[in-house]
């Protein structure tokens, strides 16, 4: 057992996780989620677990029923089983497994909650906060300009947190209006950068003396920022705002996509900008814009709602 009370990884799961990382180009976050899911199932099985080849459909159904009885969210359950399904497909293709015990295990349907996003007023307020909030006296003077550049770039490009953290200084040259982003599956995409973001980044780079090679966004110790430090930065500005819900980098990505569609961008273009492999992933944002259009219609049209007109 490891320090968390979970069984140590076995040779098969180690080879699978190495395969996911090296051959499937899975992100570190995905690899860690898969590792955790496999360990959770083995810990739940306890002494009944002998080897992965010996696990039967009934074992996985029992684990599913246990998760449902503990009222885990359908999305959490589906994520755990996604790891197991990928693992067993790997075992069949690479490790000689004859039958997949998960083939006939039915999962609960995933919910389709709409993405939370900031409205235009909230977004503009957030963008203005780094240069309006009194700075920490112990922080370097360029720190608020770095925060402003990060927020402007998030809103300008809609990139993922991992993509922004991994940006090097040469990914965005001062004489260009695009940024080169390394996305999921190690795919490179080119995203246009708006004037506000480019100006904010140029100002920050000059004040902080960012080297032309190396990380673009620096911590106060002049190391590459982490995703955690960016979330803490957002939390700080949230406390200075009147935004009534928690902000995450992913909500800024939702905001970018929703505002683009609201302004008339086509779905295919937004898909390319977000780096979605499938158009269906991007289509969830159309539900947000349709709901807003309907609300505006009901408020504005004199014959939209008969009950209000009576």
Short mmCIF file of N, CA and C in Angstrom, two decimals, residues 29-167:
data_model
loop_
_atom_site.label_atom_id
_atom_site.label_comp_id
_atom_site.label_asym_id
_atom_site.label_seq_id
_atom_site.Cartn_x
_atom_site.Cartn_y
_atom_site.Cartn_z
N UNK A 29 -2.30 15.56 -16.71
CA UNK A 29 -3.54 15.54 -15.92
C UNK A 29 -4.35 14.28 -16.22
N UNK A 30 -4.44 13.90 -17.50
CA UNK A 30 -5.17 12.69 -17.87
C UNK A 30 -4.49 11.45 -17.32
N UNK A 31 -3.17 11.40 -17.45
CA UNK A 31 -2.42 10.24 -16.94
C UNK A 31 -2.63 10.09 -15.44
N UNK A 32 -2.60 11.19 -14.71
CA UNK A 32 -2.80 11.13 -13.26
C UNK A 32 -4.22 10.69 -12.92
N UNK A 33 -5.22 11.18 -13.68
CA UNK A 33 -6.61 10.78 -13.44
C UNK A 33 -6.79 9.28 -13.70
N UNK A 34 -6.16 8.77 -14.75
CA UNK A 34 -6.24 7.34 -15.05
C UNK A 34 -5.53 6.52 -13.97
N UNK A 35 -4.37 6.98 -13.54
CA UNK A 35 -3.65 6.27 -12.48
C UNK A 35 -4.51 6.18 -11.21
N UNK A 36 -5.15 7.28 -10.86
CA UNK A 36 -5.97 7.33 -9.66
C UNK A 36 -7.18 6.40 -9.79
N UNK A 37 -7.80 6.36 -10.97
CA UNK A 37 -8.98 5.50 -11.17
C UNK A 37 -8.63 4.03 -11.03
N UNK A 38 -7.51 3.62 -11.61
CA UNK A 38 -7.09 2.22 -11.50
C UNK A 38 -6.79 1.87 -10.05
N UNK A 39 -6.11 2.78 -9.35
CA UNK A 39 -5.78 2.53 -7.95
C UNK A 39 -7.03 2.47 -7.08
N UNK A 40 -8.02 3.31 -7.38
CA UNK A 40 -9.26 3.32 -6.60
C UNK A 40 -10.01 2.01 -6.75
N UNK A 41 -10.05 1.45 -7.97
CA UNK A 41 -10.73 0.18 -8.16
C UNK A 41 -10.01 -0.94 -7.42
N UNK A 42 -8.69 -0.98 -7.52
CA UNK A 42 -7.94 -2.02 -6.81
C UNK A 42 -8.12 -1.90 -5.31
N UNK A 43 -8.13 -0.67 -4.78
CA UNK A 43 -8.32 -0.48 -3.35
C UNK A 43 -9.71 -0.94 -2.93
N UNK A 44 -10.70 -0.69 -3.78
CA UNK A 44 -12.07 -1.12 -3.46
C UNK A 44 -12.18 -2.64 -3.47
N UNK A 45 -11.50 -3.29 -4.41
CA UNK A 45 -11.52 -4.76 -4.48
C UNK A 45 -10.82 -5.38 -3.28
N UNK A 46 -9.76 -4.75 -2.80
CA UNK A 46 -9.04 -5.26 -1.64
C UNK A 46 -8.47 -6.65 -1.89
N UNK A 47 -8.63 -7.57 -0.93
CA UNK A 47 -8.03 -8.91 -1.08
C UNK A 47 -8.67 -9.74 -2.19
N UNK A 48 -9.81 -9.30 -2.71
CA UNK A 48 -10.44 -10.05 -3.82
C UNK A 48 -9.67 -9.87 -5.12
N UNK A 49 -8.83 -8.84 -5.18
CA UNK A 49 -8.07 -8.59 -6.41
C UNK A 49 -6.86 -9.50 -6.48
N UNK A 50 -6.74 -10.25 -7.58
CA UNK A 50 -5.56 -11.08 -7.80
C UNK A 50 -4.75 -10.58 -8.98
N UNK A 51 -5.43 -10.32 -10.10
CA UNK A 51 -4.80 -9.75 -11.28
C UNK A 51 -5.88 -9.15 -12.17
N UNK A 52 -5.49 -8.24 -13.06
CA UNK A 52 -6.46 -7.55 -13.91
C UNK A 52 -7.18 -8.51 -14.85
N UNK A 53 -6.48 -9.54 -15.32
CA UNK A 53 -7.10 -10.49 -16.25
C UNK A 53 -8.22 -11.28 -15.59
N UNK A 54 -8.18 -11.36 -14.26
CA UNK A 54 -9.18 -12.17 -13.55
C UNK A 54 -10.42 -11.39 -13.18
N UNK A 55 -10.42 -10.07 -13.33
CA UNK A 55 -11.59 -9.26 -12.98
C UNK A 55 -12.73 -9.53 -13.96
N UNK A 56 -13.95 -9.65 -13.43
CA UNK A 56 -15.12 -9.97 -14.24
C UNK A 56 -16.08 -8.80 -14.30
N UNK A 57 -17.04 -8.90 -15.22
CA UNK A 57 -18.04 -7.83 -15.38
C UNK A 57 -18.75 -7.55 -14.07
N UNK A 58 -19.04 -8.61 -13.30
CA UNK A 58 -19.73 -8.43 -12.02
C UNK A 58 -18.97 -7.57 -11.05
N UNK A 59 -17.64 -7.65 -11.09
CA UNK A 59 -16.83 -6.81 -10.20
C UNK A 59 -17.03 -5.33 -10.52
N UNK A 60 -17.06 -5.03 -11.80
CA UNK A 60 -17.20 -3.63 -12.20
C UNK A 60 -18.63 -3.13 -12.00
N UNK A 61 -19.61 -4.00 -12.18
CA UNK A 61 -21.00 -3.60 -11.88
C UNK A 61 -21.16 -3.32 -10.39
N UNK A 62 -20.54 -4.15 -9.56
CA UNK A 62 -20.64 -3.93 -8.11
C UNK A 62 -19.99 -2.61 -7.72
N UNK A 63 -18.86 -2.29 -8.36
CA UNK A 63 -18.19 -1.00 -8.09
C UNK A 63 -19.07 0.15 -8.55
N UNK A 64 -19.73 -0.03 -9.69
CA UNK A 64 -20.64 1.00 -10.20
C UNK A 64 -21.80 1.21 -9.24
N UNK A 65 -22.42 0.10 -8.75
CA UNK A 65 -23.54 0.23 -7.82
C UNK A 65 -23.10 0.91 -6.53
N UNK A 66 -21.89 0.59 -6.07
CA UNK A 66 -21.38 1.22 -4.85
C UNK A 66 -21.22 2.73 -5.06
N UNK A 67 -20.71 3.12 -6.22
CA UNK A 67 -20.55 4.54 -6.52
C UNK A 67 -21.90 5.25 -6.59
N UNK A 68 -22.89 4.58 -7.19
CA UNK A 68 -24.23 5.18 -7.26
C UNK A 68 -24.86 5.31 -5.89
N UNK A 69 -24.66 4.30 -5.04
CA UNK A 69 -25.20 4.37 -3.68
C UNK A 69 -24.55 5.48 -2.87
N UNK A 70 -23.30 5.80 -3.19
CA UNK A 70 -22.62 6.90 -2.49
C UNK A 70 -22.90 8.24 -3.15
N UNK A 71 -23.79 8.20 -4.16
CA UNK A 71 -24.27 9.41 -4.84
C UNK A 71 -23.14 10.21 -5.48
N UNK A 72 -22.17 9.49 -6.07
CA UNK A 72 -21.16 10.18 -6.85
C UNK A 72 -21.79 10.76 -8.11
N UNK A 73 -21.27 11.86 -8.57
CA UNK A 73 -21.81 12.49 -9.77
C UNK A 73 -21.60 11.59 -10.99
N UNK A 74 -22.57 11.56 -11.91
CA UNK A 74 -22.39 10.74 -13.13
C UNK A 74 -21.11 11.05 -13.88
N UNK A 75 -20.72 12.33 -13.93
CA UNK A 75 -19.49 12.69 -14.64
C UNK A 75 -18.27 12.06 -13.98
N UNK A 76 -18.26 12.01 -12.63
CA UNK A 76 -17.14 11.38 -11.92
C UNK A 76 -17.08 9.89 -12.21
N UNK A 77 -18.25 9.25 -12.19
CA UNK A 77 -18.30 7.81 -12.47
C UNK A 77 -17.84 7.52 -13.89
N UNK A 78 -18.29 8.31 -14.82
CA UNK A 78 -17.93 8.08 -16.22
C UNK A 78 -16.43 8.30 -16.44
N UNK A 79 -15.85 9.25 -15.73
CA UNK A 79 -14.41 9.48 -15.86
C UNK A 79 -13.63 8.26 -15.35
N UNK A 80 -14.07 7.70 -14.22
CA UNK A 80 -13.39 6.52 -13.68
C UNK A 80 -13.48 5.34 -14.66
N UNK A 81 -14.64 5.15 -15.23
CA UNK A 81 -14.81 4.03 -16.14
C UNK A 81 -14.14 4.28 -17.49
N UNK A 82 -13.98 5.54 -17.87
CA UNK A 82 -13.23 5.83 -19.09
C UNK A 82 -11.80 5.34 -18.96
N UNK A 83 -11.22 5.52 -17.79
CA UNK A 83 -9.86 5.03 -17.54
C UNK A 83 -9.82 3.51 -17.63
N UNK A 84 -10.80 2.86 -17.01
CA UNK A 84 -10.82 1.39 -17.03
C UNK A 84 -11.06 0.84 -18.42
N UNK A 85 -11.96 1.48 -19.19
CA UNK A 85 -12.22 1.01 -20.55
C UNK A 85 -10.97 1.13 -21.41
N UNK A 86 -10.29 2.26 -21.31
CA UNK A 86 -9.05 2.45 -22.08
C UNK A 86 -8.00 1.42 -21.66
N UNK A 87 -7.94 1.14 -20.38
CA UNK A 87 -6.98 0.17 -19.87
C UNK A 87 -7.25 -1.22 -20.43
N UNK A 88 -8.52 -1.63 -20.46
CA UNK A 88 -8.84 -2.98 -20.93
C UNK A 88 -8.72 -3.10 -22.45
N UNK A 89 -8.95 -2.02 -23.16
CA UNK A 89 -8.68 -2.04 -24.61
C UNK A 89 -7.18 -2.24 -24.83
N UNK A 90 -6.37 -1.57 -24.03
CA UNK A 90 -4.92 -1.74 -24.10
C UNK A 90 -4.53 -3.19 -23.79
N UNK A 91 -5.15 -3.78 -22.75
CA UNK A 91 -4.82 -5.16 -22.38
C UNK A 91 -5.16 -6.14 -23.51
N UNK A 92 -6.25 -5.87 -24.22
CA UNK A 92 -6.62 -6.76 -25.33
C UNK A 92 -5.65 -6.61 -26.50
N UNK A 93 -5.21 -5.40 -26.77
CA UNK A 93 -4.36 -5.16 -27.94
C UNK A 93 -2.89 -5.45 -27.68
N UNK A 94 -2.46 -5.30 -26.43
CA UNK A 94 -1.02 -5.40 -26.14
C UNK A 94 -0.65 -6.52 -25.18
N UNK A 95 -1.60 -6.98 -24.36
CA UNK A 95 -1.24 -7.92 -23.29
C UNK A 95 -1.97 -9.25 -23.38
N UNK A 96 -2.61 -9.54 -24.49
CA UNK A 96 -3.17 -10.86 -24.71
C UNK A 96 -4.50 -11.16 -24.03
N UNK A 97 -5.20 -10.14 -23.53
CA UNK A 97 -6.51 -10.38 -22.93
C UNK A 97 -7.50 -10.78 -24.01
N UNK A 98 -8.32 -11.80 -23.73
CA UNK A 98 -9.23 -12.34 -24.73
C UNK A 98 -10.58 -11.64 -24.78
N UNK A 99 -11.10 -11.22 -23.63
CA UNK A 99 -12.43 -10.59 -23.58
C UNK A 99 -12.40 -9.38 -22.67
N UNK A 100 -13.19 -8.37 -23.02
CA UNK A 100 -13.24 -7.14 -22.25
C UNK A 100 -14.39 -7.22 -21.24
N UNK A 101 -14.12 -7.29 -19.94
CA UNK A 101 -15.19 -7.42 -18.94
C UNK A 101 -16.05 -6.17 -18.81
N UNK A 102 -15.62 -5.06 -19.39
CA UNK A 102 -16.38 -3.81 -19.29
C UNK A 102 -17.32 -3.59 -20.47
N UNK A 103 -17.29 -4.51 -21.42
CA UNK A 103 -18.03 -4.29 -22.67
C UNK A 103 -19.52 -4.10 -22.44
N UNK A 104 -20.10 -4.81 -21.50
CA UNK A 104 -21.55 -4.75 -21.30
C UNK A 104 -21.94 -4.06 -19.99
N UNK A 105 -21.05 -3.25 -19.45
CA UNK A 105 -21.36 -2.51 -18.22
C UNK A 105 -21.92 -1.15 -18.62
N UNK A 106 -23.21 -0.93 -18.34
CA UNK A 106 -23.89 0.32 -18.73
C UNK A 106 -23.67 1.37 -17.65
N UNK A 107 -23.36 2.58 -18.09
CA UNK A 107 -23.07 3.67 -17.16
C UNK A 107 -24.22 4.68 -17.12
N UNK A 108 -24.33 5.45 -16.04
CA UNK A 108 -25.36 6.51 -15.99
C UNK A 108 -25.08 7.56 -17.04
N UNK A 109 -26.13 8.17 -17.54
CA UNK A 109 -25.96 9.21 -18.55
C UNK A 109 -25.29 10.43 -17.96
N UNK A 110 -24.44 11.04 -18.74
CA UNK A 110 -23.75 12.26 -18.29
C UNK A 110 -24.70 13.43 -18.32
N UNK A 111 -24.58 14.30 -17.32
CA UNK A 111 -25.40 15.50 -17.32
C UNK A 111 -24.89 16.50 -18.35
N UNK A 112 -25.74 17.42 -18.75
CA UNK A 112 -25.36 18.42 -19.75
C UNK A 112 -25.55 19.82 -19.17
N UNK A 113 -24.79 20.10 -18.10
CA UNK A 113 -24.89 21.43 -17.52
C UNK A 113 -24.22 22.45 -18.44
N UNK A 114 -24.80 23.62 -18.50
CA UNK A 114 -24.27 24.66 -19.37
C UNK A 114 -23.03 25.29 -18.73
N UNK A 115 -22.04 25.64 -19.54
CA UNK A 115 -20.82 26.23 -18.99
C UNK A 115 -21.10 27.60 -18.38
N UNK A 116 -20.52 27.83 -17.21
CA UNK A 116 -20.65 29.12 -16.53
C UNK A 116 -19.64 30.08 -17.14
N UNK A 117 -20.07 31.31 -17.38
CA UNK A 117 -19.17 32.30 -17.98
C UNK A 117 -19.48 33.67 -17.40
N UNK A 118 -18.55 34.59 -17.60
CA UNK A 118 -18.73 35.97 -17.16
C UNK A 118 -19.43 36.77 -18.26
N UNK A 119 -20.29 37.71 -17.85
CA UNK A 119 -20.83 38.61 -18.86
C UNK A 119 -19.79 39.67 -19.19
N UNK A 120 -20.09 40.51 -20.15
CA UNK A 120 -19.10 41.47 -20.62
C UNK A 120 -18.68 42.44 -19.52
N UNK A 121 -19.65 42.91 -18.72
CA UNK A 121 -19.32 43.83 -17.64
C UNK A 121 -18.39 43.16 -16.63
N UNK A 122 -18.69 41.93 -16.25
CA UNK A 122 -17.85 41.21 -15.29
C UNK A 122 -16.44 40.98 -15.83
N UNK A 123 -16.37 40.66 -17.13
CA UNK A 123 -15.06 40.40 -17.73
C UNK A 123 -14.23 41.69 -17.76
N UNK A 124 -14.86 42.77 -18.12
CA UNK A 124 -14.12 44.05 -18.16
C UNK A 124 -13.67 44.46 -16.76
N UNK A 125 -14.51 44.20 -15.77
CA UNK A 125 -14.11 44.50 -14.40
C UNK A 125 -12.90 43.67 -13.99
N UNK A 126 -12.92 42.39 -14.30
CA UNK A 126 -11.80 41.52 -13.95
C UNK A 126 -10.51 41.97 -14.63
N UNK A 127 -10.61 42.33 -15.91
CA UNK A 127 -9.42 42.75 -16.65
C UNK A 127 -8.80 44.02 -16.08
N UNK A 128 -9.61 44.87 -15.47
CA UNK A 128 -9.10 46.13 -14.94
C UNK A 128 -8.50 46.01 -13.55
N UNK A 129 -8.78 44.91 -12.85
CA UNK A 129 -8.41 44.82 -11.44
C UNK A 129 -6.90 44.79 -11.17
N UNK A 130 -6.08 44.08 -11.95
CA UNK A 130 -4.65 44.04 -11.60
C UNK A 130 -4.01 45.41 -11.46
N UNK A 131 -4.38 46.36 -12.30
CA UNK A 131 -3.75 47.68 -12.24
C UNK A 131 -4.51 48.66 -11.36
N UNK A 132 -5.64 48.22 -10.78
CA UNK A 132 -6.41 49.06 -9.87
C UNK A 132 -6.28 48.61 -8.43
N UNK A 133 -5.84 47.38 -8.21
CA UNK A 133 -5.74 46.82 -6.86
C UNK A 133 -4.40 47.23 -6.23
N UNK A 134 -4.41 47.75 -5.00
CA UNK A 134 -3.13 48.13 -4.35
C UNK A 134 -2.19 46.93 -4.31
N UNK A 135 -0.97 47.07 -4.81
CA UNK A 135 -0.05 45.94 -4.87
C UNK A 135 0.54 45.60 -3.51
N UNK A 136 0.99 44.37 -3.38
CA UNK A 136 1.72 43.95 -2.19
C UNK A 136 3.09 44.62 -2.20
N UNK A 137 3.45 45.27 -1.10
CA UNK A 137 4.71 46.02 -1.04
C UNK A 137 5.93 45.12 -1.23
N UNK A 138 5.77 43.83 -0.93
CA UNK A 138 6.89 42.90 -1.05
C UNK A 138 7.03 42.34 -2.47
N UNK A 139 6.04 42.60 -3.32
CA UNK A 139 6.06 42.06 -4.68
C UNK A 139 6.86 42.96 -5.60
N UNK A 140 7.47 42.40 -6.64
CA UNK A 140 8.16 43.25 -7.63
C UNK A 140 7.16 44.14 -8.35
N UNK A 141 7.57 45.32 -8.79
CA UNK A 141 6.63 46.27 -9.38
C UNK A 141 5.99 45.79 -10.68
N UNK A 142 6.60 44.80 -11.34
CA UNK A 142 6.04 44.32 -12.60
C UNK A 142 4.93 43.30 -12.41
N UNK A 143 4.70 42.84 -11.16
CA UNK A 143 3.74 41.75 -10.94
C UNK A 143 2.32 42.09 -11.38
N UNK A 144 1.77 43.28 -11.05
CA UNK A 144 0.41 43.59 -11.53
C UNK A 144 0.32 43.59 -13.06
N UNK A 145 1.39 44.00 -13.73
CA UNK A 145 1.39 44.01 -15.20
C UNK A 145 1.42 42.59 -15.76
N UNK A 146 2.09 41.69 -15.05
CA UNK A 146 2.05 40.28 -15.44
C UNK A 146 0.63 39.74 -15.32
N UNK A 147 -0.03 40.03 -14.20
CA UNK A 147 -1.40 39.54 -13.98
C UNK A 147 -2.34 40.09 -15.05
N UNK A 148 -2.19 41.37 -15.39
CA UNK A 148 -3.02 41.97 -16.43
C UNK A 148 -2.79 41.28 -17.76
N UNK A 149 -1.53 40.97 -18.07
CA UNK A 149 -1.20 40.30 -19.33
C UNK A 149 -1.80 38.90 -19.39
N UNK A 150 -1.76 38.18 -18.26
CA UNK A 150 -2.32 36.83 -18.21
C UNK A 150 -3.82 36.87 -18.47
N UNK A 151 -4.53 37.76 -17.79
CA UNK A 151 -5.99 37.85 -17.95
C UNK A 151 -6.35 38.27 -19.37
N UNK A 152 -5.63 39.24 -19.90
CA UNK A 152 -5.91 39.68 -21.28
C UNK A 152 -5.67 38.54 -22.27
N UNK A 153 -4.62 37.75 -22.06
CA UNK A 153 -4.32 36.65 -22.98
C UNK A 153 -5.36 35.55 -22.87
N UNK A 154 -5.79 35.23 -21.65
CA UNK A 154 -6.86 34.24 -21.48
C UNK A 154 -8.10 34.66 -22.26
N UNK A 155 -8.50 35.91 -22.10
CA UNK A 155 -9.73 36.38 -22.73
C UNK A 155 -9.55 36.55 -24.24
N UNK A 156 -8.36 36.90 -24.67
CA UNK A 156 -8.11 37.12 -26.09
C UNK A 156 -8.06 35.82 -26.87
N UNK A 157 -7.58 34.74 -26.24
CA UNK A 157 -7.30 33.49 -26.98
C UNK A 157 -8.12 32.29 -26.53
N UNK A 158 -8.66 32.31 -25.31
CA UNK A 158 -9.45 31.17 -24.84
C UNK A 158 -8.64 29.91 -24.67
N UNK A 159 -7.35 30.04 -24.41
CA UNK A 159 -6.52 28.84 -24.28
C UNK A 159 -6.71 28.15 -22.94
N UNK A 160 -6.29 26.91 -22.89
CA UNK A 160 -6.36 26.14 -21.65
C UNK A 160 -5.29 26.64 -20.67
N UNK A 161 -5.52 26.36 -19.38
CA UNK A 161 -4.57 26.75 -18.36
C UNK A 161 -3.20 26.13 -18.63
N UNK A 162 -3.17 24.84 -18.94
CA UNK A 162 -1.90 24.16 -19.19
C UNK A 162 -1.17 24.78 -20.38
N UNK A 163 -1.93 25.22 -21.38
CA UNK A 163 -1.32 25.84 -22.55
C UNK A 163 -0.67 27.17 -22.20
N UNK A 164 -1.35 27.95 -21.38
CA UNK A 164 -0.81 29.26 -21.00
C UNK A 164 0.42 29.09 -20.11
N UNK A 165 0.35 28.18 -19.15
CA UNK A 165 1.47 27.96 -18.24
C UNK A 165 2.73 27.55 -19.01
N UNK A 166 2.56 26.75 -20.05
CA UNK A 166 3.70 26.22 -20.79
C UNK A 166 4.21 27.14 -21.90
N UNK A 167 3.63 28.33 -22.03
CA UNK A 167 4.08 29.25 -23.07
C UNK A 167 5.51 29.72 -22.79
#
